[in-house]
Short mmCIF file of C-alpha atoms in Angstrom, two decimals:
data_model
loop_
_atom_site.label_atom_id
_atom_site.label_comp_id
_atom_site.label_asym_id
_atom_site.label_seq_id
_atom_site.Cartn_x
_atom_site.Cartn_y
_atom_site.Cartn_z
CA MET A 170 -43.56 -0.73 -12.61
CA ASP A 171 -44.17 -4.45 -12.29
CA ILE A 172 -41.48 -7.20 -11.38
CA TRP A 173 -41.92 -10.78 -12.12
CA PRO A 174 -39.62 -13.62 -10.41
CA GLY A 175 -38.35 -14.36 -13.96
CA ARG A 176 -35.56 -17.04 -14.50
CA ALA A 177 -32.17 -17.68 -12.79
CA TYR A 178 -30.49 -18.75 -16.70
CA PRO A 179 -29.08 -16.99 -18.46
CA LEU A 180 -27.23 -14.66 -16.39
CA GLY A 181 -27.28 -10.99 -17.54
CA ALA A 182 -30.18 -9.14 -19.11
CA THR A 183 -31.87 -10.98 -21.66
CA TYR A 184 -34.80 -9.63 -23.84
CA ASP A 185 -37.40 -12.29 -24.92
CA GLY A 186 -39.84 -9.57 -27.05
CA GLY A 187 -42.07 -8.44 -24.52
CA GLY A 188 -39.71 -7.58 -21.54
CA THR A 189 -36.23 -8.16 -20.20
CA ASN A 190 -35.02 -10.95 -17.41
CA PHE A 191 -32.43 -9.97 -15.47
CA SER A 192 -30.29 -12.53 -13.31
CA LEU A 193 -27.11 -11.39 -11.40
CA PHE A 194 -25.01 -14.13 -9.35
CA SER A 195 -24.01 -13.35 -5.94
CA GLU A 196 -23.39 -15.87 -3.15
CA LEU A 197 -23.49 -13.23 -0.31
CA ALA A 198 -25.87 -10.48 -1.09
CA SER A 199 -29.07 -10.02 1.31
CA ARG A 200 -30.83 -8.16 -1.22
CA VAL A 201 -30.18 -7.06 -4.89
CA GLU A 202 -32.16 -4.24 -6.47
CA LEU A 203 -32.33 -3.75 -10.22
CA CYS A 204 -31.91 0.13 -10.69
CA LEU A 205 -33.21 1.38 -14.45
CA PHE A 206 -32.91 4.77 -15.71
CA ASP A 207 -35.26 7.17 -18.17
CA GLU A 208 -33.67 9.57 -20.56
CA GLU A 209 -33.68 12.17 -17.75
CA GLY A 210 -31.70 10.06 -15.51
CA ARG A 211 -34.64 9.35 -13.00
CA GLU A 212 -33.98 5.94 -10.70
CA THR A 213 -36.73 3.55 -10.31
CA ARG A 214 -35.57 0.71 -8.07
CA LEU A 215 -37.13 -2.84 -7.90
CA THR A 216 -36.27 -5.40 -5.45
CA LEU A 217 -35.01 -8.73 -7.61
CA PRO A 218 -37.94 -11.04 -6.04
CA GLU A 219 -36.16 -14.75 -6.58
CA VAL A 220 -32.81 -16.38 -5.61
CA THR A 221 -32.29 -19.70 -7.48
CA ALA A 222 -28.59 -21.45 -6.50
CA TYR A 223 -27.33 -17.52 -5.76
CA CYS A 224 -28.53 -16.34 -8.90
CA TRP A 225 -30.91 -13.46 -7.98
CA HIS A 226 -33.51 -12.88 -10.84
CA GLY A 227 -36.60 -10.80 -11.62
CA TYR A 228 -38.50 -10.29 -14.77
CA VAL A 229 -39.63 -6.68 -15.64
CA PRO A 230 -42.53 -6.74 -18.70
CA GLY A 231 -41.68 -3.61 -21.01
CA VAL A 232 -38.01 -3.08 -20.89
CA ARG A 233 -36.36 -3.18 -23.98
CA PRO A 234 -32.79 -3.54 -25.25
CA GLY A 235 -30.91 -0.25 -24.92
CA ALA A 236 -32.58 0.41 -21.59
CA ARG A 237 -29.84 1.73 -18.84
CA TYR A 238 -29.89 -0.39 -15.79
CA GLY A 239 -27.17 -1.16 -13.18
CA TYR A 240 -27.81 -3.16 -9.72
CA ARG A 241 -27.24 -2.44 -5.98
CA VAL A 242 -26.33 -5.28 -4.20
CA HIS A 243 -26.36 -5.13 -0.53
CA GLY A 244 -24.68 -7.41 2.34
CA PRO A 245 -21.05 -7.75 3.55
CA TYR A 246 -18.54 -6.10 1.70
CA ASP A 247 -15.07 -7.16 3.02
#
């Protein structure tokens, strides 16, 4: 599965008709992974490739509304 740089704004998941842009704000993260889940619950992790003004972002072609996803944020937590 490919991931492209995407855009920092708007935050969240934004579908454009061909794929979805993902953007998450984190001032302290050292890496952010996008976790995508298929119908059987299998997980695919993609590292968000770009950071702009503390917004980690990436665009995934083919991801449509209704897709199950989450983020794994790496870095200090306390």
